[in-house]
Amino acid sequence: MLTTVATGALLVLGVPALAQAPAKQPPAQSQTQSQPTIRSVQVVDVKDLSPDVRKQVDELVSRTSEQDLQSLRTSIDASPTISSALKAKGVTSAQVVAINIDEKGMLTMFTKTA
């Protein structure tokens, strides 16, 4: 579930998806309808996650290309609200390894610090 939502979240932020959409899906119309609006932002360090959730995030990260991560980070930097949430936690977009947007519009950015 985390993988699906994180992939959808990448689309919301204007980043290429980690997996290709089905060929029969209509163009942007169905994509726009399923994209939640970001209403709040939280930043979570991967080391603070439970082992099960950390494993899911690590699996997602292992399948994410460096290009996709860079696109995600560029999108984060382009949003003052999102980048300020990172700054408030003392981290930068360079430390974001995955994101999740739930059905209520909560954007969770998962970070890894040294």
PDB file of N, CA and C in Angstrom:
ATOM      1  N   MET A   1       0.825  -1.189   0.000  1.00  0.00           N
ATOM      2  CA  MET A   1       0.000   0.000   0.000  1.00  0.00           C
ATOM      3  C   MET A   1       0.868   1.251   0.000  1.00  0.00           C
ATOM      4  N   LEU A   2       1.906   1.272   0.799  1.00  0.00           N
ATOM      5  CA  LEU A   2       2.794   2.422   0.863  1.00  0.00           C
ATOM      6  C   LEU A   2       3.388   2.708  -0.510  1.00  0.00           C
ATOM      7  N   THR A   3       3.775   1.662  -1.233  1.00  0.00           N
ATOM      8  CA  THR A   3       4.359   1.844  -2.553  1.00  0.00           C
ATOM      9  C   THR A   3       3.372   2.516  -3.494  1.00  0.00           C
ATOM     10  N   THR A   4       2.148   2.061  -3.503  1.00  0.00           N
ATOM     11  CA  THR A   4       1.136   2.631  -4.382  1.00  0.00           C
ATOM     12  C   THR A   4       0.891   4.097  -4.062  1.00  0.00           C
ATOM     13  N   VAL A   5       0.750   4.403  -2.798  1.00  0.00           N
ATOM     14  CA  VAL A   5       0.478   5.777  -2.415  1.00  0.00           C
ATOM     15  C   VAL A   5       1.687   6.657  -2.689  1.00  0.00           C
ATOM     16  N   ALA A   6       2.877   6.165  -2.408  1.00  0.00           N
ATOM     17  CA  ALA A   6       4.074   6.959  -2.648  1.00  0.00           C
ATOM     18  C   ALA A   6       4.242   7.238  -4.133  1.00  0.00           C
ATOM     19  N   THR A   7       3.949   6.258  -4.967  1.00  0.00           N
ATOM     20  CA  THR A   7       4.034   6.477  -6.403  1.00  0.00           C
ATOM     21  C   THR A   7       3.027   7.529  -6.836  1.00  0.00           C
ATOM     22  N   GLY A   8       1.799   7.448  -6.322  1.00  0.00           N
ATOM     23  CA  GLY A   8       0.787   8.461  -6.632  1.00  0.00           C
ATOM     24  C   GLY A   8       1.205   9.826  -6.132  1.00  0.00           C
ATOM     25  N   ALA A   9       1.855   9.853  -5.014  1.00  0.00           N
ATOM     26  CA  ALA A   9       2.307  11.122  -4.455  1.00  0.00           C
ATOM     27  C   ALA A   9       3.343  11.776  -5.350  1.00  0.00           C
ATOM     28  N   LEU A  10       4.175  10.975  -5.962  1.00  0.00           N
ATOM     29  CA  LEU A  10       5.155  11.539  -6.875  1.00  0.00           C
ATOM     30  C   LEU A  10       4.460  12.256  -8.028  1.00  0.00           C
ATOM     31  N   LEU A  11       3.353  11.699  -8.482  1.00  0.00           N
ATOM     32  CA  LEU A  11       2.595  12.347  -9.548  1.00  0.00           C
ATOM     33  C   LEU A  11       2.013  13.676  -9.085  1.00  0.00           C
ATOM     34  N   VAL A  12       1.550  13.729  -7.850  1.00  0.00           N
ATOM     35  CA  VAL A  12       0.966  14.955  -7.314  1.00  0.00           C
ATOM     36  C   VAL A  12       2.005  16.072  -7.300  1.00  0.00           C
ATOM     37  N   LEU A  13       3.222  15.728  -6.977  1.00  0.00           N
ATOM     38  CA  LEU A  13       4.272  16.732  -6.915  1.00  0.00           C
ATOM     39  C   LEU A  13       4.880  17.023  -8.289  1.00  0.00           C
ATOM     40  N   GLY A  14       4.358  16.400  -9.324  1.00  0.00           N
ATOM     41  CA  GLY A  14       4.837  16.681 -10.667  1.00  0.00           C
ATOM     42  C   GLY A  14       6.092  15.923 -11.018  1.00  0.00           C
ATOM     43  N   VAL A  15       6.295  14.760 -10.408  1.00  0.00           N
ATOM     44  CA  VAL A  15       7.492  13.970 -10.638  1.00  0.00           C
ATOM     45  C   VAL A  15       7.103  12.735 -11.429  1.00  0.00           C
ATOM     46  N   PRO A  16       7.995  12.226 -12.280  1.00  0.00           N
ATOM     47  CA  PRO A  16       7.661  11.005 -13.010  1.00  0.00           C
ATOM     48  C   PRO A  16       7.314   9.877 -12.046  1.00  0.00           C
ATOM     49  N   ALA A  17       6.362   9.062 -12.419  1.00  0.00           N
ATOM     50  CA  ALA A  17       5.960   7.944 -11.568  1.00  0.00           C
ATOM     51  C   ALA A  17       7.052   6.892 -11.515  1.00  0.00           C
ATOM     52  N   LEU A  18       7.071   6.131 -10.436  1.00  0.00           N
ATOM     53  CA  LEU A  18       8.044   5.056 -10.301  1.00  0.00           C
ATOM     54  C   LEU A  18       7.632   3.858 -11.141  1.00  0.00           C
ATOM     55  N   ALA A  19       6.369   3.733 -11.438  1.00  0.00           N
ATOM     56  CA  ALA A  19       5.872   2.641 -12.266  1.00  0.00           C
ATOM     57  C   ALA A  19       5.001   3.244 -13.354  1.00  0.00           C
ATOM     58  N   GLN A  20       4.983   2.605 -14.507  1.00  0.00           N
ATOM     59  CA  GLN A  20       4.189   3.154 -15.603  1.00  0.00           C
ATOM     60  C   GLN A  20       2.715   2.908 -15.362  1.00  0.00           C
ATOM     61  N   ALA A  21       1.899   3.850 -15.808  1.00  0.00           N
ATOM     62  CA  ALA A  21       0.449   3.720 -15.696  1.00  0.00           C
ATOM     63  C   ALA A  21      -0.039   2.709 -16.722  1.00  0.00           C
ATOM     64  N   PRO A  22      -1.155   2.048 -16.464  1.00  0.00           N
ATOM     65  CA  PRO A  22      -1.711   1.117 -17.446  1.00  0.00           C
ATOM     66  C   PRO A  22      -1.990   1.816 -18.769  1.00  0.00           C
ATOM     67  N   ALA A  23      -1.772   1.123 -19.861  1.00  0.00           N
ATOM     68  CA  ALA A  23      -1.905   1.713 -21.194  1.00  0.00           C
ATOM     69  C   ALA A  23      -3.322   2.167 -21.496  1.00  0.00           C
ATOM     70  N   LYS A  24      -4.342   1.516 -20.920  1.00  0.00           N
ATOM     71  CA  LYS A  24      -5.730   1.863 -21.214  1.00  0.00           C
ATOM     72  C   LYS A  24      -6.236   3.054 -20.417  1.00  0.00           C
ATOM     73  N   GLN A  25      -5.446   3.555 -19.512  1.00  0.00           N
ATOM     74  CA  GLN A  25      -5.875   4.694 -18.685  1.00  0.00           C
ATOM     75  C   GLN A  25      -5.978   5.947 -19.543  1.00  0.00           C
ATOM     76  N   PRO A  26      -7.095   6.667 -19.467  1.00  0.00           N
ATOM     77  CA  PRO A  26      -7.208   7.904 -20.229  1.00  0.00           C
ATOM     78  C   PRO A  26      -6.133   8.896 -19.784  1.00  0.00           C
ATOM     79  N   PRO A  27      -5.766   9.825 -20.639  1.00  0.00           N
ATOM     80  CA  PRO A  27      -4.730  10.787 -20.278  1.00  0.00           C
ATOM     81  C   PRO A  27      -5.003  11.513 -18.961  1.00  0.00           C
ATOM     82  N   ALA A  28      -4.572  12.667 -18.784  1.00  0.00           N
ATOM     83  CA  ALA A  28      -4.553  13.409 -17.526  1.00  0.00           C
ATOM     84  C   ALA A  28      -5.867  13.423 -16.747  1.00  0.00           C
ATOM     85  N   GLN A  29      -6.999  13.213 -17.377  1.00  0.00           N
ATOM     86  CA  GLN A  29      -8.277  13.325 -16.686  1.00  0.00           C
ATOM     87  C   GLN A  29      -8.368  12.388 -15.488  1.00  0.00           C
ATOM     88  N   SER A  30      -8.093  11.088 -15.652  1.00  0.00           N
ATOM     89  CA  SER A  30      -8.220  10.169 -14.528  1.00  0.00           C
ATOM     90  C   SER A  30      -7.134  10.427 -13.497  1.00  0.00           C
ATOM     91  N   GLN A  31      -5.980  10.884 -13.943  1.00  0.00           N
ATOM     92  CA  GLN A  31      -4.902  11.212 -13.027  1.00  0.00           C
ATOM     93  C   GLN A  31      -5.302  12.368 -12.113  1.00  0.00           C
ATOM     94  N   THR A  32      -5.878  13.388 -12.663  1.00  0.00           N
ATOM     95  CA  THR A  32      -6.265  14.559 -11.902  1.00  0.00           C
ATOM     96  C   THR A  32      -7.335  14.225 -10.878  1.00  0.00           C
ATOM     97  N   GLN A  33      -8.278  13.383 -11.236  1.00  0.00           N
ATOM     98  CA  GLN A  33      -9.361  13.041 -10.331  1.00  0.00           C
ATOM     99  C   GLN A  33      -8.868  12.282  -9.102  1.00  0.00           C
ATOM    100  N   SER A  34      -7.811  11.506  -9.224  1.00  0.00           N
ATOM    101  CA  SER A  34      -7.362  10.679  -8.115  1.00  0.00           C
ATOM    102  C   SER A  34      -6.288  11.346  -7.261  1.00  0.00           C
ATOM    103  N   GLN A  35      -5.837  12.520  -7.621  1.00  0.00           N
ATOM    104  CA  GLN A  35      -4.771  13.181  -6.880  1.00  0.00           C
ATOM    105  C   GLN A  35      -5.330  13.953  -5.691  1.00  0.00           C
ATOM    106  N   PRO A  36      -4.893  13.568  -4.479  1.00  0.00           N
ATOM    107  CA  PRO A  36      -5.366  14.308  -3.302  1.00  0.00           C
ATOM    108  C   PRO A  36      -4.678  15.667  -3.204  1.00  0.00           C
ATOM    109  N   THR A  37      -5.341  16.595  -2.562  1.00  0.00           N
ATOM    110  CA  THR A  37      -4.765  17.905  -2.298  1.00  0.00           C
ATOM    111  C   THR A  37      -3.953  17.817  -1.021  1.00  0.00           C
ATOM    112  N   ILE A  38      -2.757  18.367  -1.034  1.00  0.00           N
ATOM    113  CA  ILE A  38      -1.919  18.351   0.160  1.00  0.00           C
ATOM    114  C   ILE A  38      -2.467  19.379   1.133  1.00  0.00           C
ATOM    115  N   ARG A  39      -2.884  18.910   2.308  1.00  0.00           N
ATOM    116  CA  ARG A  39      -3.466  19.766   3.330  1.00  0.00           C
ATOM    117  C   ARG A  39      -2.530  19.982   4.513  1.00  0.00           C
ATOM    118  N   SER A  40      -1.651  19.017   4.767  1.00  0.00           N
ATOM    119  CA  SER A  40      -0.686  19.152   5.859  1.00  0.00           C
ATOM    120  C   SER A  40       0.564  18.342   5.521  1.00  0.00           C
ATOM    121  N   VAL A  41       1.648  18.691   6.188  1.00  0.00           N
ATOM    122  CA  VAL A  41       2.949  18.078   5.891  1.00  0.00           C
ATOM    123  C   VAL A  41       3.587  17.618   7.190  1.00  0.00           C
ATOM    124  N   GLN A  42       4.148  16.424   7.152  1.00  0.00           N
ATOM    125  CA  GLN A  42       4.941  15.965   8.289  1.00  0.00           C
ATOM    126  C   GLN A  42       6.240  15.357   7.764  1.00  0.00           C
ATOM    127  N   VAL A  43       7.268  15.436   8.594  1.00  0.00           N
ATOM    128  CA  VAL A  43       8.583  14.922   8.245  1.00  0.00           C
ATOM    129  C   VAL A  43       8.935  13.848   9.260  1.00  0.00           C
ATOM    130  N   VAL A  44       9.286  12.664   8.769  1.00  0.00           N
ATOM    131  CA  VAL A  44       9.593  11.544   9.644  1.00  0.00           C
ATOM    132  C   VAL A  44      10.943  10.966   9.253  1.00  0.00           C
ATOM    133  N   ASP A  45      11.831  10.801  10.236  1.00  0.00           N
ATOM    134  CA  ASP A  45      13.112  10.161   9.984  1.00  0.00           C
ATOM    135  C   ASP A  45      12.874   8.656   9.922  1.00  0.00           C
ATOM    136  N   VAL A  46      13.430   8.007   8.926  1.00  0.00           N
ATOM    137  CA  VAL A  46      13.246   6.570   8.731  1.00  0.00           C
ATOM    138  C   VAL A  46      13.652   5.795   9.986  1.00  0.00           C
ATOM    139  N   LYS A  47      14.668   6.258  10.689  1.00  0.00           N
ATOM    140  CA  LYS A  47      15.120   5.531  11.886  1.00  0.00           C
ATOM    141  C   LYS A  47      14.070   5.547  13.001  1.00  0.00           C
ATOM    142  N   ASP A  48      13.090   6.441  12.931  1.00  0.00           N
ATOM    143  CA  ASP A  48      12.039   6.514  13.944  1.00  0.00           C
ATOM    144  C   ASP A  48      10.832   5.629  13.625  1.00  0.00           C
ATOM    145  N   LEU A  49      10.862   4.963  12.482  1.00  0.00           N
ATOM    146  CA  LEU A  49       9.741   4.112  12.077  1.00  0.00           C
ATOM    147  C   LEU A  49       9.834   2.736  12.728  1.00  0.00           C
ATOM    148  N   SER A  50       8.706   2.067  12.805  1.00  0.00           N
ATOM    149  CA  SER A  50       8.715   0.683  13.276  1.00  0.00           C
ATOM    150  C   SER A  50       9.468  -0.152  12.239  1.00  0.00           C
ATOM    151  N   PRO A  51      10.026  -1.286  12.645  1.00  0.00           N
ATOM    152  CA  PRO A  51      10.785  -2.112  11.698  1.00  0.00           C
ATOM    153  C   PRO A  51      10.000  -2.499  10.443  1.00  0.00           C
ATOM    154  N   ASP A  52       8.704  -2.806  10.579  1.00  0.00           N
ATOM    155  CA  ASP A  52       7.897  -3.196   9.419  1.00  0.00           C
ATOM    156  C   ASP A  52       7.747  -2.049   8.422  1.00  0.00           C
ATOM    157  N   VAL A  53       7.441  -0.868   8.929  1.00  0.00           N
ATOM    158  CA  VAL A  53       7.271   0.291   8.045  1.00  0.00           C
ATOM    159  C   VAL A  53       8.621   0.691   7.446  1.00  0.00           C
ATOM    160  N   ARG A  54       9.672   0.634   8.253  1.00  0.00           N
ATOM    161  CA  ARG A  54      11.013   0.954   7.751  1.00  0.00           C
ATOM    162  C   ARG A  54      11.382   0.022   6.590  1.00  0.00           C
ATOM    163  N   LYS A  55      11.017  -1.250   6.720  1.00  0.00           N
ATOM    164  CA  LYS A  55      11.297  -2.217   5.652  1.00  0.00           C
ATOM    165  C   LYS A  55      10.556  -1.821   4.367  1.00  0.00           C
ATOM    166  N   GLN A  56       9.292  -1.407   4.498  1.00  0.00           N
ATOM    167  CA  GLN A  56       8.519  -0.982   3.323  1.00  0.00           C
ATOM    168  C   GLN A  56       9.163   0.229   2.654  1.00  0.00           C
ATOM    169  N   VAL A  57       9.584   1.196   3.453  1.00  0.00           N
ATOM    170  CA  VAL A  57      10.227   2.393   2.900  1.00  0.00           C
ATOM    171  C   VAL A  57      11.542   2.003   2.221  1.00  0.00           C
ATOM    172  N   ASP A  58      12.326   1.158   2.869  1.00  0.00           N
ATOM    173  CA  ASP A  58      13.605   0.728   2.286  1.00  0.00           C
ATOM    174  C   ASP A  58      13.401   0.001   0.962  1.00  0.00           C
ATOM    175  N   GLU A  59      12.352  -0.827   0.881  1.00  0.00           N
ATOM    176  CA  GLU A  59      12.054  -1.532  -0.372  1.00  0.00           C
ATOM    177  C   GLU A  59      11.674  -0.539  -1.472  1.00  0.00           C
ATOM    178  N   LEU A  60      10.874   0.450  -1.118  1.00  0.00           N
ATOM    179  CA  LEU A  60      10.492   1.478  -2.087  1.00  0.00           C
ATOM    180  C   LEU A  60      11.729   2.245  -2.568  1.00  0.00           C
ATOM    181  N   VAL A  61      12.574   2.621  -1.637  1.00  0.00           N
ATOM    182  CA  VAL A  61      13.790   3.377  -1.978  1.00  0.00           C
ATOM    183  C   VAL A  61      14.690   2.551  -2.888  1.00  0.00           C
ATOM    184  N   SER A  62      14.787   1.257  -2.648  1.00  0.00           N
ATOM    185  CA  SER A  62      15.665   0.409  -3.463  1.00  0.00           C
ATOM    186  C   SER A  62      15.192   0.316  -4.912  1.00  0.00           C
ATOM    187  N   ARG A  63      13.906   0.557  -5.153  1.00  0.00           N
ATOM    188  CA  ARG A  63      13.353   0.507  -6.511  1.00  0.00           C
ATOM    189  C   ARG A  63      13.260   1.885  -7.167  1.00  0.00           C
ATOM    190  N   THR A  64      13.685   2.906  -6.472  1.00  0.00           N
ATOM    191  CA  THR A  64      13.581   4.270  -6.979  1.00  0.00           C
ATOM    192  C   THR A  64      14.906   4.683  -7.608  1.00  0.00           C
ATOM    193  N   SER A  65      14.832   5.198  -8.820  1.00  0.00           N
ATOM    194  CA  SER A  65      16.060   5.627  -9.499  1.00  0.00           C
ATOM    195  C   SER A  65      16.555   6.952  -8.916  1.00  0.00           C
ATOM    196  N   GLU A  66      17.814   7.201  -9.104  1.00  0.00           N
ATOM    197  CA  GLU A  66      18.391   8.468  -8.639  1.00  0.00           C
ATOM    198  C   GLU A  66      17.730   9.639  -9.366  1.00  0.00           C
ATOM    199  N   GLN A  67      17.388   9.436 -10.626  1.00  0.00           N
ATOM    200  CA  GLN A  67      16.715  10.490 -11.402  1.00  0.00           C
ATOM    201  C   GLN A  67      15.343  10.813 -10.791  1.00  0.00           C
ATOM    202  N   ASP A  68      14.586   9.787 -10.399  1.00  0.00           N
ATOM    203  CA  ASP A  68      13.282  10.020  -9.779  1.00  0.00           C
ATOM    204  C   ASP A  68      13.437  10.743  -8.449  1.00  0.00           C
ATOM    205  N   LEU A  69      14.429  10.348  -7.664  1.00  0.00           N
ATOM    206  CA  LEU A  69      14.676  11.035  -6.389  1.00  0.00           C
ATOM    207  C   LEU A  69      15.039  12.489  -6.620  1.00  0.00           C
ATOM    208  N   GLN A  70      15.872  12.745  -7.624  1.00  0.00           N
ATOM    209  CA  GLN A  70      16.267  14.120  -7.908  1.00  0.00           C
ATOM    210  C   GLN A  70      15.068  14.954  -8.353  1.00  0.00           C
ATOM    211  N   SER A  71      14.198  14.370  -9.172  1.00  0.00           N
ATOM    212  CA  SER A  71      12.986  15.074  -9.605  1.00  0.00           C
ATOM    213  C   SER A  71      12.075  15.366  -8.417  1.00  0.00           C
ATOM    214  N   LEU A  72      11.940  14.391  -7.534  1.00  0.00           N
ATOM    215  CA  LEU A  72      11.139  14.584  -6.328  1.00  0.00           C
ATOM    216  C   LEU A  72      11.704  15.728  -5.492  1.00  0.00           C
ATOM    217  N   ARG A  73      13.005  15.715  -5.288  1.00  0.00           N
ATOM    218  CA  ARG A  73      13.654  16.745  -4.466  1.00  0.00           C
ATOM    219  C   ARG A  73      13.540  18.130  -5.109  1.00  0.00           C
ATOM    220  N   THR A  74      13.610  18.194  -6.419  1.00  0.00           N
ATOM    221  CA  THR A  74      13.441  19.466  -7.124  1.00  0.00           C
ATOM    222  C   THR A  74      12.019  19.996  -6.907  1.00  0.00           C
ATOM    223  N   SER A  75      11.032  19.102  -6.977  1.00  0.00           N
ATOM    224  CA  SER A  75       9.637  19.503  -6.744  1.00  0.00           C
ATOM    225  C   SER A  75       9.434  19.986  -5.319  1.00  0.00           C
ATOM    226  N   ILE A  76      10.065  19.310  -4.370  1.00  0.00           N
ATOM    227  CA  ILE A  76       9.972  19.720  -2.967  1.00  0.00           C
ATOM    228  C   ILE A  76      10.555  21.119  -2.802  1.00  0.00           C
ATOM    229  N   ASP A  77      11.734  21.347  -3.380  1.00  0.00           N
ATOM    230  CA  ASP A  77      12.386  22.656  -3.263  1.00  0.00           C
ATOM    231  C   ASP A  77      11.567  23.771  -3.903  1.00  0.00           C
ATOM    232  N   ALA A  78      10.753  23.420  -4.895  1.00  0.00           N
ATOM    233  CA  ALA A  78       9.945  24.420  -5.588  1.00  0.00           C
ATOM    234  C   ALA A  78       8.705  24.823  -4.787  1.00  0.00           C
ATOM    235  N   SER A  79       8.415  24.090  -3.721  1.00  0.00           N
ATOM    236  CA  SER A  79       7.244  24.395  -2.897  1.00  0.00           C
ATOM    237  C   SER A  79       7.693  24.988  -1.569  1.00  0.00           C
ATOM    238  N   PRO A  80       7.465  26.279  -1.358  1.00  0.00           N
ATOM    239  CA  PRO A  80       7.883  26.909  -0.099  1.00  0.00           C
ATOM    240  C   PRO A  80       7.284  26.253   1.149  1.00  0.00           C
ATOM    241  N   THR A  81       6.036  25.855   1.083  1.00  0.00           N
ATOM    242  CA  THR A  81       5.391  25.234   2.239  1.00  0.00           C
ATOM    243  C   THR A  81       6.053  23.907   2.593  1.00  0.00           C
ATOM    244  N   ILE A  82       6.284  23.108   1.587  1.00  0.00           N
ATOM    245  CA  ILE A  82       6.876  21.791   1.821  1.00  0.00           C
ATOM    246  C   ILE A  82       8.338  21.919   2.255  1.00  0.00           C
ATOM    247  N   SER A  83       9.100  22.760   1.586  1.00  0.00           N
ATOM    248  CA  SER A  83      10.511  22.901   1.953  1.00  0.00           C
ATOM    249  C   SER A  83      10.670  23.540   3.336  1.00  0.00           C
ATOM    250  N   SER A  84       9.739  24.410   3.733  1.00  0.00           N
ATOM    251  CA  SER A  84       9.841  25.004   5.069  1.00  0.00           C
ATOM    252  C   SER A  84       9.556  23.972   6.160  1.00  0.00           C
ATOM    253  N   ALA A  85       8.715  22.982   5.867  1.00  0.00           N
ATOM    254  CA  ALA A  85       8.475  21.903   6.834  1.00  0.00           C
ATOM    255  C   ALA A  85       9.754  21.107   7.074  1.00  0.00           C
ATOM    256  N   LEU A  86      10.509  20.895   6.016  1.00  0.00           N
ATOM    257  CA  LEU A  86      11.802  20.209   6.160  1.00  0.00           C
ATOM    258  C   LEU A  86      12.770  21.061   6.976  1.00  0.00           C
ATOM    259  N   LYS A  87      12.828  22.335   6.633  1.00  0.00           N
ATOM    260  CA  LYS A  87      13.744  23.249   7.321  1.00  0.00           C
ATOM    261  C   LYS A  87      13.439  23.302   8.815  1.00  0.00           C
ATOM    262  N   ALA A  88      12.150  23.275   9.166  1.00  0.00           N
ATOM    263  CA  ALA A  88      11.753  23.309  10.572  1.00  0.00           C
ATOM    264  C   ALA A  88      12.258  22.084  11.336  1.00  0.00           C
ATOM    265  N   LYS A  89      12.448  20.982  10.627  1.00  0.00           N
ATOM    266  CA  LYS A  89      12.969  19.763  11.253  1.00  0.00           C
ATOM    267  C   LYS A  89      14.488  19.671  11.149  1.00  0.00           C
ATOM    268  N   GLY A  90      15.104  20.665  10.520  1.00  0.00           N
ATOM    269  CA  GLY A  90      16.557  20.670  10.404  1.00  0.00           C
ATOM    270  C   GLY A  90      17.111  19.761   9.326  1.00  0.00           C
ATOM    271  N   VAL A  91      16.295  19.472   8.311  1.00  0.00           N
ATOM    272  CA  VAL A  91      16.742  18.632   7.197  1.00  0.00           C
ATOM    273  C   VAL A  91      16.468  19.350   5.881  1.00  0.00           C
ATOM    274  N   THR A  92      16.997  18.805   4.802  1.00  0.00           N
ATOM    275  CA  THR A  92      16.789  19.376   3.475  1.00  0.00           C
ATOM    276  C   THR A  92      16.172  18.328   2.553  1.00  0.00           C
ATOM    277  N   SER A  93      15.791  18.752   1.373  1.00  0.00           N
ATOM    278  CA  SER A  93      15.210  17.823   0.404  1.00  0.00           C
ATOM    279  C   SER A  93      16.201  16.733   0.015  1.00  0.00           C
ATOM    280  N   ALA A  94      17.486  16.991   0.127  1.00  0.00           N
ATOM    281  CA  ALA A  94      18.508  15.994  -0.211  1.00  0.00           C
ATOM    282  C   ALA A  94      18.414  14.772   0.702  1.00  0.00           C
ATOM    283  N   GLN A  95      17.759  14.915   1.847  1.00  0.00           N
ATOM    284  CA  GLN A  95      17.633  13.806   2.786  1.00  0.00           C
ATOM    285  C   GLN A  95      16.295  13.069   2.645  1.00  0.00           C
ATOM    286  N   VAL A  96      15.414  13.556   1.773  1.00  0.00           N
ATOM    287  CA  VAL A  96      14.126  12.890   1.544  1.00  0.00           C
ATOM    288  C   VAL A  96      14.362  11.675   0.661  1.00  0.00           C
ATOM    289  N   VAL A  97      13.896  10.515   1.124  1.00  0.00           N
ATOM    290  CA  VAL A  97      14.079   9.276   0.361  1.00  0.00           C
ATOM    291  C   VAL A  97      12.760   8.710  -0.151  1.00  0.00           C
ATOM    292  N   ALA A  98      11.637   9.145   0.426  1.00  0.00           N
ATOM    293  CA  ALA A  98      10.318   8.675  -0.021  1.00  0.00           C
ATOM    294  C   ALA A  98       9.262   9.619   0.532  1.00  0.00           C
ATOM    295  N   ILE A  99       8.083   9.563  -0.084  1.00  0.00           N
ATOM    296  CA  ILE A  99       6.957  10.356   0.396  1.00  0.00           C
ATOM    297  C   ILE A  99       5.705   9.501   0.376  1.00  0.00           C
ATOM    298  N   ASN A 100       4.712   9.946   1.098  1.00  0.00           N
ATOM    299  CA  ASN A 100       3.405   9.307   1.117  1.00  0.00           C
ATOM    300  C   ASN A 100       2.361  10.410   1.261  1.00  0.00           C
ATOM    301  N   ILE A 101       1.271  10.296   0.512  1.00  0.00           N
ATOM    302  CA  ILE A 101       0.146  11.209   0.685  1.00  0.00           C
ATOM    303  C   ILE A 101      -1.069  10.339   0.962  1.00  0.00           C
ATOM    304  N   ASP A 102      -1.676  10.531   2.129  1.00  0.00           N
ATOM    305  CA  ASP A 102      -2.845   9.724   2.454  1.00  0.00           C
ATOM    306  C   ASP A 102      -4.108  10.349   1.868  1.00  0.00           C
ATOM    307  N   GLU A 103      -5.216   9.660   2.053  1.00  0.00           N
ATOM    308  CA  GLU A 103      -6.485  10.100   1.463  1.00  0.00           C
ATOM    309  C   GLU A 103      -6.998  11.405   2.055  1.00  0.00           C
ATOM    310  N   LYS A 104      -6.473  11.817   3.203  1.00  0.00           N
ATOM    311  CA  LYS A 104      -6.884  13.070   3.822  1.00  0.00           C
ATOM    312  C   LYS A 104      -5.985  14.240   3.427  1.00  0.00           C
ATOM    313  N   GLY A 105      -4.977  13.974   2.589  1.00  0.00           N
ATOM    314  CA  GLY A 105      -4.099  15.040   2.133  1.00  0.00           C
ATOM    315  C   GLY A 105      -2.879  15.269   3.011  1.00  0.00           C
ATOM    316  N   MET A 106      -2.548  14.322   3.880  1.00  0.00           N
ATOM    317  CA  MET A 106      -1.350  14.432   4.721  1.00  0.00           C
ATOM    318  C   MET A 106      -0.153  13.941   3.904  1.00  0.00           C
ATOM    319  N   LEU A 107       0.767  14.858   3.634  1.00  0.00           N
ATOM    320  CA  LEU A 107       2.017  14.515   2.960  1.00  0.00           C
ATOM    321  C   LEU A 107       3.034  14.162   4.031  1.00  0.00           C
ATOM    322  N   THR A 108       3.541  12.949   3.973  1.00  0.00           N
ATOM    323  CA  THR A 108       4.604  12.524   4.881  1.00  0.00           C
ATOM    324  C   THR A 108       5.866  12.361   4.066  1.00  0.00           C
ATOM    325  N   MET A 109       6.913  13.061   4.477  1.00  0.00           N
ATOM    326  CA  MET A 109       8.208  12.922   3.823  1.00  0.00           C
ATOM    327  C   MET A 109       9.116  12.111   4.737  1.00  0.00           C
ATOM    328  N   PHE A 110       9.654  11.030   4.192  1.00  0.00           N
ATOM    329  CA  PHE A 110      10.554  10.166   4.941  1.00  0.00           C
ATOM    330  C   PHE A 110      11.976  10.593   4.634  1.00  0.00           C
ATOM    331  N   THR A 111      12.747  10.845   5.685  1.00  0.00           N
ATOM    332  CA  THR A 111      14.126  11.320   5.518  1.00  0.00           C
ATOM    333  C   THR A 111      15.097  10.328   6.137  1.00  0.00           C
ATOM    334  N   LYS A 112      16.310  10.373   5.626  1.00  0.00           N
ATOM    335  CA  LYS A 112      17.420   9.622   6.209  1.00  0.00           C
ATOM    336  C   LYS A 112      18.508  10.615   6.542  1.00  0.00           C
ATOM    337  N   THR A 113      18.911  10.602   7.789  1.00  0.00           N
ATOM    338  CA  THR A 113      20.007  11.471   8.223  1.00  0.00           C
ATOM    339  C   THR A 113      21.218  10.599   8.511  1.00  0.00           C
ATOM    340  N   ALA A 114      22.385  11.218   8.463  1.00  0.00           N
ATOM    341  CA  ALA A 114      23.624  10.456   8.654  1.00  0.00           C
ATOM    342  C   ALA A 114      23.762   9.878  10.028  1.00  0.00           C
TER     343      ALA A 114
END
